[in-house]
Amino acid sequence: MEVIQQIKPFHLDVLKEAGNIGAGNAATSLSQLLNKKIDMKVPSVRIAGFQELQALAGGEETIVAATFLRITGEAPGSMFLILQKKEAEELSYYLTGKKVDIAEGTFDELAGSALQELGNILAGSYLSALSDFTSINMQPSVPSLAVDMAGAVMSSGLIEISQAGDYAIVIDTEMKETEGNTPSAATGQFFLFPDPDAFIKIFEALGVELP
Amino acid sequence: MKLDHKKVIKVGMAEWKQIEFPNTIRTSGLGSCVGVVVYDQWKKKAALAHIMLPDSTMAKYKQINRAKFADTAIEDVVAVLQTKGCSIQNMKAKIAGGAQMFSISSTNDIMRIGPRNAEAVKKILRKYRIPVAAEDIGGNKGRTIEFDPELSTLHIRTVNQGEAVI
């Protein structure tokens, strides 16, 4: 039977807590890096179909800067840090002092590597917190950056899951910059897609085994 | 002949749909997935499948969504065009997608899924003797495609390489 059919609401709550711990740690890292106050939203955990997932990052054709990595080890999965175009440009300006348009094919190499490094740091701090919390050994691959349509990049994270079914469980966390009077849009969004087999291990580690 | 209002029919990931003139058919955000258009240029009918995986034997459970896999999706698309009066000798295909969005070195074959999808689609089309009239596959860019059965044209839009018609 598919793992997803055995999942109860309290399982999702436990995943929410795991996402909270991971993203909380990542938000602290980002805050230190930018020397700004960063807030995060309570993560949302949902079971969603592929078309819904493609749209989670803001529409299939929306241009985003996506850092993607594969997690190997006891609980394999895929992870994304998605920055909307404007946010990615602001962050790279902040980090490199250069104004770039990331939708141009050959945007500044330095800006690209700054964004990749940012993804590296944030994903790393998310995963190390999650790994400590669950005592599960998680080894991230070297992250890779792509600037493209949200639908096209998100689908890369769904391949492993799509072999098992048509739904994925996604832990979605938003970070926000909170300085100034106007609440800014999301600074970044994390998506964690555990592979279907990983759930057995994750729930066992968190003390809520599947039946 | 009375012309109907032209509609754009949208196909989602792991789905296929069939249309005829004057409507057009479109799918957005193809990454490693492949968009396969099978059409009959004389009858001006077409079907578009947005496939994710090369082979239905990759499925871990028996209950599958046939539109997700190259083999089963193409089989169904050809069958539905036949029920609409198209004969397989007149069918042609245009394909796009199969990119590798991220360069992650992995021992796991799954990261090469884009090229594998494209190879599988071509192999299955060959099996049905449906010629590939045009293709835009591979690379590392996302694509949105729209097929117009009136002139059998496939419009391809990418983020930083503009638009193309094949």
GROMACS .gro file of C-alpha atoms in nm:
model
  377
    1MET     CA    1   0.000   0.000   0.000
    2GLU     CA    2   0.114   0.351  -0.067
    3VAL     CA    3   0.266   0.523   0.235
    4ILE     CA    4   0.051   0.828   0.177
    5GLN     CA    5  -0.270   0.638   0.241
    6GLN     CA    6  -0.152   0.550   0.592
    7ILE     CA    7  -0.073   0.902   0.696
    8LYS     CA    8  -0.290   1.066   0.960
    9PRO     CA    9  -0.318   1.436   1.050
   10PHE     CA   10  -0.087   1.398   1.352
   11HIS     CA   11   0.185   1.267   1.121
   12LEU     CA   12   0.163   1.589   0.926
   13ASP     CA   13   0.186   1.789   1.251
   14VAL     CA   14   0.507   1.611   1.338
   15LEU     CA   15   0.649   1.696   0.995
   16LYS     CA   16   0.548   2.057   1.050
   17GLU     CA   17   0.755   2.063   1.366
   18ALA     CA   18   1.050   1.913   1.181
   19GLY     CA   19   1.016   2.182   0.913
   20ASN     CA   20   0.996   2.446   1.183
   21ILE     CA   21   1.325   2.340   1.335
   22GLY     CA   22   1.503   2.318   1.000
   23ALA     CA   23   1.380   2.648   0.863
   24GLY     CA   24   1.427   2.823   1.198
   25ASN     CA   25   1.793   2.737   1.185
   26ALA     CA   26   1.817   2.848   0.821
   27ALA     CA   27   1.645   3.179   0.901
   28THR     CA   28   1.903   3.242   1.174
   29SER     CA   29   2.183   3.179   0.924
   30LEU     CA   30   2.026   3.415   0.672
   31SER     CA   31   1.977   3.677   0.939
   32GLN     CA   32   2.345   3.660   1.034
   33LEU     CA   33   2.453   3.671   0.672
   34LEU     CA   34   2.245   3.976   0.585
   35ASN     CA   35   2.255   4.137   0.927
   36LYS     CA   36   1.879   4.182   0.909
   37LYS     CA   37   1.588   4.047   1.103
   38ILE     CA   38   1.438   3.748   0.927
   39ASP     CA   39   1.108   3.598   1.027
   40MET     CA   40   0.963   3.272   0.922
   41LYS     CA   41   0.610   3.153   0.881
   42VAL     CA   42   0.475   2.841   1.044
   43PRO     CA   43   0.549   2.574   0.786
   44SER     CA   44   0.268   2.421   0.594
   45VAL     CA   45   0.271   2.050   0.530
   46ARG     CA   46   0.046   1.915   0.265
   47ILE     CA   47  -0.026   1.623   0.047
   48ALA     CA   48  -0.056   1.760  -0.302
   49GLY     CA   49  -0.091   1.643  -0.659
   50PHE     CA   50   0.181   1.723  -0.914
   51GLN     CA   51  -0.004   2.008  -1.078
   52GLU     CA   52  -0.061   2.172  -0.744
   53LEU     CA   53   0.305   2.124  -0.655
   54GLN     CA   54   0.424   2.283  -0.977
   55ALA     CA   55   0.223   2.589  -0.886
   56LEU     CA   56   0.342   2.610  -0.523
   57ALA     CA   57   0.635   2.830  -0.609
   58GLY     CA   58   0.408   3.087  -0.772
   59GLY     CA   59   0.283   2.956  -1.106
   60GLU     CA   60   0.429   2.719  -1.361
   61GLU     CA   61   0.590   2.987  -1.574
   62THR     CA   62   0.705   3.224  -1.301
   63ILE     CA   63   1.078   3.287  -1.317
   64VAL     CA   64   1.254   3.173  -1.002
   65ALA     CA   65   1.607   3.112  -0.883
   66ALA     CA   66   1.604   2.757  -0.751
   67THR     CA   67   1.874   2.582  -0.555
   68PHE     CA   68   1.820   2.211  -0.565
   69LEU     CA   69   1.990   1.928  -0.383
   70ARG     CA   70   1.936   1.559  -0.332
   71ILE     CA   71   1.951   1.413   0.015
   72THR     CA   72   2.096   1.067   0.045
   73GLY     CA   73   2.130   0.849   0.349
   74GLU     CA   74   1.864   0.687   0.563
   75ALA     CA   75   1.586   0.926   0.465
   76PRO     CA   76   1.641   1.027   0.103
   77GLY     CA   77   1.460   1.315  -0.057
   78SER     CA   78   1.482   1.635  -0.257
   79MET     CA   79   1.512   1.987  -0.135
   80PHE     CA   80   1.459   2.325  -0.296
   81LEU     CA   81   1.526   2.681  -0.192
   82ILE     CA   82   1.315   2.897  -0.420
   83LEU     CA   83   1.374   3.271  -0.453
   84GLN     CA   84   1.137   3.475  -0.662
   85LYS     CA   85   1.311   3.677  -0.935
   86LYS     CA   86   1.299   4.009  -0.752
   87GLU     CA   87   1.416   3.860  -0.425
   88ALA     CA   88   1.705   3.681  -0.590
   89GLU     CA   89   1.813   4.004  -0.756
   90GLU     CA   90   1.792   4.196  -0.430
   91LEU     CA   91   1.988   3.932  -0.243
   92SER     CA   92   2.259   3.913  -0.505
   93TYR     CA   93   2.281   4.293  -0.507
   94TYR     CA   94   2.320   4.286  -0.132
   95LEU     CA   95   2.589   4.017  -0.147
   96THR     CA   96   2.788   4.137  -0.447
   97GLY     CA   97   2.695   4.503  -0.496
   98LYS     CA   98   2.598   4.437  -0.857
   99LYS     CA   99   2.260   4.491  -1.015
  100VAL     CA  100   2.165   4.195  -1.229
  101ASP     CA  101   1.870   4.072  -1.429
  102ILE     CA  102   1.865   3.701  -1.362
  103ALA     CA  103   1.632   3.632  -1.655
  104GLU     CA  104   1.910   3.719  -1.897
  105GLY     CA  105   2.083   3.408  -2.022
  106THR     CA  106   2.430   3.506  -1.914
  107PHE     CA  107   2.390   3.698  -1.594
  108ASP     CA  108   2.686   3.789  -1.382
  109GLU     CA  109   2.894   3.491  -1.277
  110LEU     CA  110   2.963   3.639  -0.937
  111ALA     CA  111   2.593   3.693  -0.872
  112GLY     CA  112   2.524   3.335  -0.976
  113SER     CA  113   2.785   3.195  -0.744
  114ALA     CA  114   2.665   3.421  -0.460
  115LEU     CA  115   2.313   3.281  -0.500
  116GLN     CA  116   2.442   2.928  -0.517
  117GLU     CA  117   2.646   2.981  -0.202
  118LEU     CA  118   2.344   3.133  -0.030
  119GLY     CA  119   2.142   2.824  -0.120
  120ASN     CA  120   2.425   2.609   0.004
  121ILE     CA  121   2.440   2.778   0.344
  122LEU     CA  122   2.065   2.787   0.399
  123ALA     CA  123   1.996   2.434   0.284
  124GLY     CA  124   2.291   2.312   0.489
  125SER     CA  125   2.165   2.475   0.808
  126TYR     CA  126   1.812   2.350   0.746
  127LEU     CA  127   1.931   1.994   0.700
  128SER     CA  128   2.177   1.989   0.986
  129ALA     CA  129   1.904   2.103   1.226
  130LEU     CA  130   1.666   1.844   1.087
  131SER     CA  131   1.929   1.576   1.107
  132ASP     CA  132   2.007   1.661   1.474
  133PHE     CA  133   1.639   1.668   1.561
  134THR     CA  134   1.560   1.333   1.407
  135SER     CA  135   1.900   1.166   1.463
  136ILE     CA  136   1.876   1.060   1.102
  137ASN     CA  137   2.191   1.074   0.896
  138MET     CA  138   2.123   1.301   0.596
  139GLN     CA  139   2.390   1.369   0.337
  140PRO     CA  140   2.317   1.655   0.100
  141SER     CA  141   2.459   1.658  -0.250
  142VAL     CA  142   2.639   1.967  -0.376
  143PRO     CA  143   2.355   2.208  -0.452
  144SER     CA  144   2.288   2.321  -0.805
  145LEU     CA  145   2.135   2.651  -0.911
  146ALA     CA  146   1.891   2.705  -1.196
  147VAL     CA  147   1.705   3.018  -1.298
  148ASP     CA  148   1.401   2.913  -1.494
  149MET     CA  149   1.027   2.851  -1.491
  150ALA     CA  150   0.904   2.734  -1.152
  151GLY     CA  151   0.717   2.441  -1.305
  152ALA     CA  152   1.024   2.315  -1.488
  153VAL     CA  153   1.252   2.327  -1.186
  154MET     CA  154   1.003   2.183  -0.938
  155SER     CA  155   0.934   1.881  -1.154
  156SER     CA  156   1.296   1.772  -1.112
  157GLY     CA  157   1.227   1.712  -0.746
  158LEU     CA  158   0.927   1.494  -0.816
  159ILE     CA  159   1.083   1.224  -1.029
  160GLU     CA  160   1.164   0.986  -0.746
  161ILE     CA  161   0.819   1.037  -0.593
  162SER     CA  162   0.639   0.997  -0.923
  163GLN     CA  163   0.751   0.636  -0.947
  164ALA     CA  164   0.547   0.557  -0.639
  165GLY     CA  165   0.232   0.758  -0.697
  166ASP     CA  166   0.073   1.082  -0.801
  167TYR     CA  167   0.094   1.272  -0.475
  168ALA     CA  168   0.381   1.411  -0.274
  169ILE     CA  169   0.411   1.530   0.081
  170VAL     CA  170   0.576   1.866   0.087
  171ILE     CA  171   0.702   2.070   0.381
  172ASP     CA  172   0.684   2.430   0.270
  173THR     CA  173   0.837   2.712   0.476
  174GLU     CA  174   0.858   3.080   0.394
  175MET     CA  175   1.115   3.323   0.527
  176LYS     CA  176   1.055   3.696   0.535
  177GLU     CA  177   1.256   4.004   0.594
  178THR     CA  178   1.084   4.209   0.860
  179GLU     CA  179   1.264   4.541   0.855
  180GLY     CA  180   1.087   4.860   0.754
  181ASN     CA  181   0.719   4.932   0.772
  182THR     CA  182   0.597   4.749   0.468
  183PRO     CA  183   0.593   4.375   0.513
  184SER     CA  184   0.801   4.246   0.225
  185ALA     CA  185   0.708   3.943   0.024
  186ALA     CA  186   0.858   3.607   0.102
  187THR     CA  187   1.236   3.622   0.094
  188GLY     CA  188   1.268   3.257   0.024
  189GLN     CA  189   1.071   2.937   0.027
  190PHE     CA  190   1.201   2.597   0.129
  191PHE     CA  191   1.047   2.283  -0.009
  192LEU     CA  192   1.139   1.946   0.129
  193PHE     CA  193   1.012   1.642  -0.058
  194PRO     CA  194   1.102   1.323   0.124
  195ASP     CA  195   1.102   1.014  -0.099
  196PRO     CA  196   0.809   0.783  -0.023
  197ASP     CA  197   1.031   0.527   0.151
  198ALA     CA  198   1.185   0.794   0.372
  199PHE     CA  199   0.863   0.849   0.564
  200ILE     CA  200   0.882   0.517   0.744
  201LYS     CA  201   1.223   0.615   0.879
  202ILE     CA  202   1.128   0.975   0.959
  203PHE     CA  203   0.814   0.882   1.149
  204GLU     CA  204   0.995   0.607   1.336
  205ALA     CA  205   1.264   0.856   1.441
  206LEU     CA  206   1.000   1.101   1.561
  207GLY     CA  207   0.810   0.837   1.757
  208VAL     CA  208   0.498   0.820   1.542
  209GLU     CA  209   0.544   0.497   1.350
  210LEU     CA  210   0.315   0.417   1.062
  211PRO     CA  211   0.082   0.123   1.129
  212MET     CA  212  -1.799   2.650  -4.227
  213LYS     CA  213  -1.870   2.840  -3.912
  214LEU     CA  214  -1.563   2.920  -3.713
  215ASP     CA  215  -1.586   2.858  -3.343
  216HIS     CA  216  -1.404   3.071  -3.097
  217LYS     CA  217  -1.053   2.951  -3.065
  218LYS     CA  218  -0.970   2.802  -2.727
  219VAL     CA  219  -0.639   2.710  -2.571
  220ILE     CA  220  -0.666   2.375  -2.397
  221LYS     CA  221  -0.421   2.333  -2.108
  222VAL     CA  222  -0.254   2.005  -2.028
  223GLY     CA  223  -0.102   1.953  -1.682
  224MET     CA  224   0.189   1.741  -1.576
  225ALA     CA  225   0.123   1.366  -1.615
  226GLU     CA  226  -0.187   1.434  -1.826
  227TRP     CA  227  -0.287   1.417  -2.190
  228LYS     CA  228  -0.569   1.578  -2.387
  229GLN     CA  229  -0.695   1.570  -2.743
  230ILE     CA  230  -0.810   1.868  -2.951
  231GLU     CA  231  -0.897   1.971  -3.304
  232PHE     CA  232  -0.892   2.287  -3.514
  233PRO     CA  233  -0.959   2.574  -3.433
  234ASN     CA  234  -0.843   2.506  -3.078
  235THR     CA  235  -0.481   2.492  -2.975
  236ILE     CA  236  -0.324   2.286  -2.700
  237ARG     CA  237  -0.060   2.392  -2.453
  238THR     CA  238   0.150   2.272  -2.161
  239SER     CA  239   0.373   2.486  -1.938
  240GLY     CA  240   0.692   2.437  -1.746
  241LEU     CA  241   0.842   2.132  -1.915
  242GLY     CA  242   1.170   2.054  -1.743
  243SER     CA  243   1.288   1.696  -1.757
  244CYS     CA  244   0.938   1.603  -1.871
  245VAL     CA  245   0.866   1.565  -2.242
  246GLY     CA  246   0.570   1.713  -2.427
  247VAL     CA  247   0.466   1.477  -2.706
  248VAL     CA  248   0.228   1.606  -2.972
  249VAL     CA  249   0.084   1.343  -3.204
  250TYR     CA  250  -0.119   1.496  -3.487
  251ASP     CA  251  -0.289   1.439  -3.819
  252GLN     CA  252  -0.217   1.736  -4.043
  253TRP     CA  253  -0.505   1.656  -4.286
  254LYS     CA  254  -0.773   1.612  -4.023
  255LYS     CA  255  -0.624   1.894  -3.812
  256LYS     CA  256  -0.654   1.690  -3.495
  257ALA     CA  257  -0.389   1.653  -3.230
  258ALA     CA  258  -0.319   1.517  -2.884
  259LEU     CA  259  -0.059   1.636  -2.637
  260ALA     CA  260   0.086   1.425  -2.355
  261HIS     CA  261   0.304   1.571  -2.077
  262ILE     CA  262   0.504   1.267  -1.969
  263MET     CA  263   0.729   1.243  -1.662
  264LEU     CA  264   0.892   0.901  -1.680
  265PRO     CA  265   1.018   0.681  -1.964
  266ASP     CA  266   0.865   0.348  -1.881
  267SER     CA  267   0.562   0.219  -1.687
  268THR     CA  268   0.768  -0.069  -1.549
  269MET     CA  269   0.934   0.195  -1.325
  270ALA     CA  270   0.611   0.225  -1.127
  271LYS     CA  271   0.635   0.083  -0.778
  272TYR     CA  272   0.264   0.001  -0.753
  273LYS     CA  273   0.028  -0.163  -0.997
  274GLN     CA  274  -0.234   0.111  -1.005
  275ILE     CA  275  -0.079   0.366  -1.237
  276ASN     CA  276  -0.166   0.689  -1.404
  277ARG     CA  277  -0.104   0.590  -1.766
  278ALA     CA  278  -0.052   0.950  -1.874
  279LYS     CA  279   0.265   0.974  -1.666
  280PHE     CA  280   0.476   0.725  -1.862
  281ALA     CA  281   0.601   0.753  -2.219
  282ASP     CA  282   0.495   0.403  -2.323
  283THR     CA  283   0.141   0.402  -2.185
  284ALA     CA  284   0.070   0.769  -2.264
  285ILE     CA  285   0.169   0.737  -2.630
  286GLU     CA  286  -0.033   0.416  -2.662
  287ASP     CA  287  -0.343   0.596  -2.530
  288VAL     CA  288  -0.286   0.909  -2.737
  289VAL     CA  289  -0.255   0.707  -3.059
  290ALA     CA  290  -0.568   0.509  -2.969
  291VAL     CA  291  -0.778   0.819  -2.903
  292LEU     CA  292  -0.672   0.978  -3.233
  293GLN     CA  293  -0.773   0.657  -3.408
  294THR     CA  294  -1.119   0.672  -3.252
  295LYS     CA  295  -1.140   1.030  -3.386
  296GLY     CA  296  -1.091   0.898  -3.738
  297CYS     CA  297  -0.719   0.955  -3.782
  298SER     CA  298  -0.522   0.671  -3.931
  299ILE     CA  299  -0.183   0.587  -3.793
  300GLN     CA  300  -0.016   0.624  -4.136
  301ASN     CA  301  -0.106   0.994  -4.136
  302MET     CA  302   0.012   1.063  -3.785
  303LYS     CA  303   0.324   1.262  -3.714
  304ALA     CA  304   0.482   1.381  -3.391
  305LYS     CA  305   0.656   1.689  -3.258
  306ILE     CA  306   0.837   1.667  -2.928
  307ALA     CA  307   0.997   1.910  -2.684
  308GLY     CA  308   1.144   1.900  -2.335
  309GLY     CA  309   1.372   1.640  -2.180
  310ALA     CA  310   1.606   1.896  -2.028
  311GLN     CA  311   1.839   1.845  -1.737
  312MET     CA  312   1.754   2.140  -1.516
  313PHE     CA  313   2.021   2.085  -1.253
  314SER     CA  314   2.372   1.951  -1.282
  315ILE     CA  315   2.394   1.723  -0.985
  316SER     CA  316   2.646   1.447  -1.003
  317SER     CA  317   2.481   1.141  -0.871
  318THR     CA  318   2.528   0.772  -0.913
  319ASN     CA  319   2.153   0.762  -0.930
  320ASP     CA  320   2.025   0.743  -1.286
  321ILE     CA  321   1.727   0.952  -1.187
  322MET     CA  322   1.914   1.278  -1.245
  323ARG     CA  323   1.948   1.188  -1.612
  324ILE     CA  324   1.574   1.146  -1.647
  325GLY     CA  325   1.532   1.419  -1.911
  326PRO     CA  326   1.750   1.255  -2.179
  327ARG     CA  327   1.605   0.915  -2.088
  328ASN     CA  328   1.251   1.046  -2.134
  329ALA     CA  329   1.339   1.185  -2.476
  330GLU     CA  330   1.503   0.859  -2.586
  331ALA     CA  331   1.206   0.656  -2.468
  332VAL     CA  332   0.955   0.878  -2.649
  333LYS     CA  333   1.146   0.846  -2.977
  334LYS     CA  334   1.178   0.471  -2.940
  335ILE     CA  335   0.806   0.426  -2.880
  336LEU     CA  336   0.713   0.654  -3.169
  337ARG     CA  337   0.942   0.446  -3.393
  338LYS     CA  338   0.758   0.135  -3.280
  339TYR     CA  339   0.431   0.286  -3.409
  340ARG     CA  340   0.612   0.414  -3.722
  341ILE     CA  341   0.509   0.768  -3.638
  342PRO     CA  342   0.777   1.004  -3.776
  343VAL     CA  343   0.912   1.283  -3.556
  344ALA     CA  344   0.859   1.589  -3.779
  345ALA     CA  345   1.040   1.826  -3.543
  346GLU     CA  346   1.199   1.824  -3.201
  347ASP     CA  347   1.354   2.057  -2.949
  348ILE     CA  348   1.495   1.844  -2.672
  349GLY     CA  349   1.773   1.839  -2.417
  350GLY     CA  350   1.971   2.132  -2.284
  351ASN     CA  351   1.906   2.280  -1.942
  352LYS     CA  352   1.613   2.511  -2.005
  353GLY     CA  353   1.247   2.494  -1.916
  354ARG     CA  354   0.996   2.511  -2.200
  355THR     CA  355   0.633   2.604  -2.251
  356ILE     CA  356   0.483   2.467  -2.570
  357GLU     CA  357   0.169   2.528  -2.770
  358PHE     CA  358   0.055   2.332  -3.074
  359ASP     CA  359  -0.171   2.473  -3.342
  360PRO     CA  360  -0.328   2.196  -3.551
  361GLU     CA  361  -0.420   2.437  -3.832
  362LEU     CA  362  -0.062   2.461  -3.959
  363SER     CA  363   0.087   2.183  -3.744
  364THR     CA  364   0.316   2.432  -3.574
  365LEU     CA  365   0.466   2.396  -3.230
  366HIS     CA  366   0.551   2.721  -3.053
  367ILE     CA  367   0.820   2.693  -2.789
  368ARG     CA  368   0.886   2.956  -2.528
  369THR     CA  369   1.189   2.960  -2.298
  370VAL     CA  370   1.296   3.204  -2.030
  371ASN     CA  371   1.618   3.332  -2.181
  372GLN     CA  372   1.628   3.203  -2.535
  373GLY     CA  373   1.304   3.359  -2.646
  374GLU     CA  374   1.050   3.188  -2.869
  375ALA     CA  375   1.083   2.945  -3.153
  376VAL     CA  376   0.843   2.772  -3.390
  377ILE     CA  377   0.915   2.420  -3.509
   0.00000   0.00000   0.00000
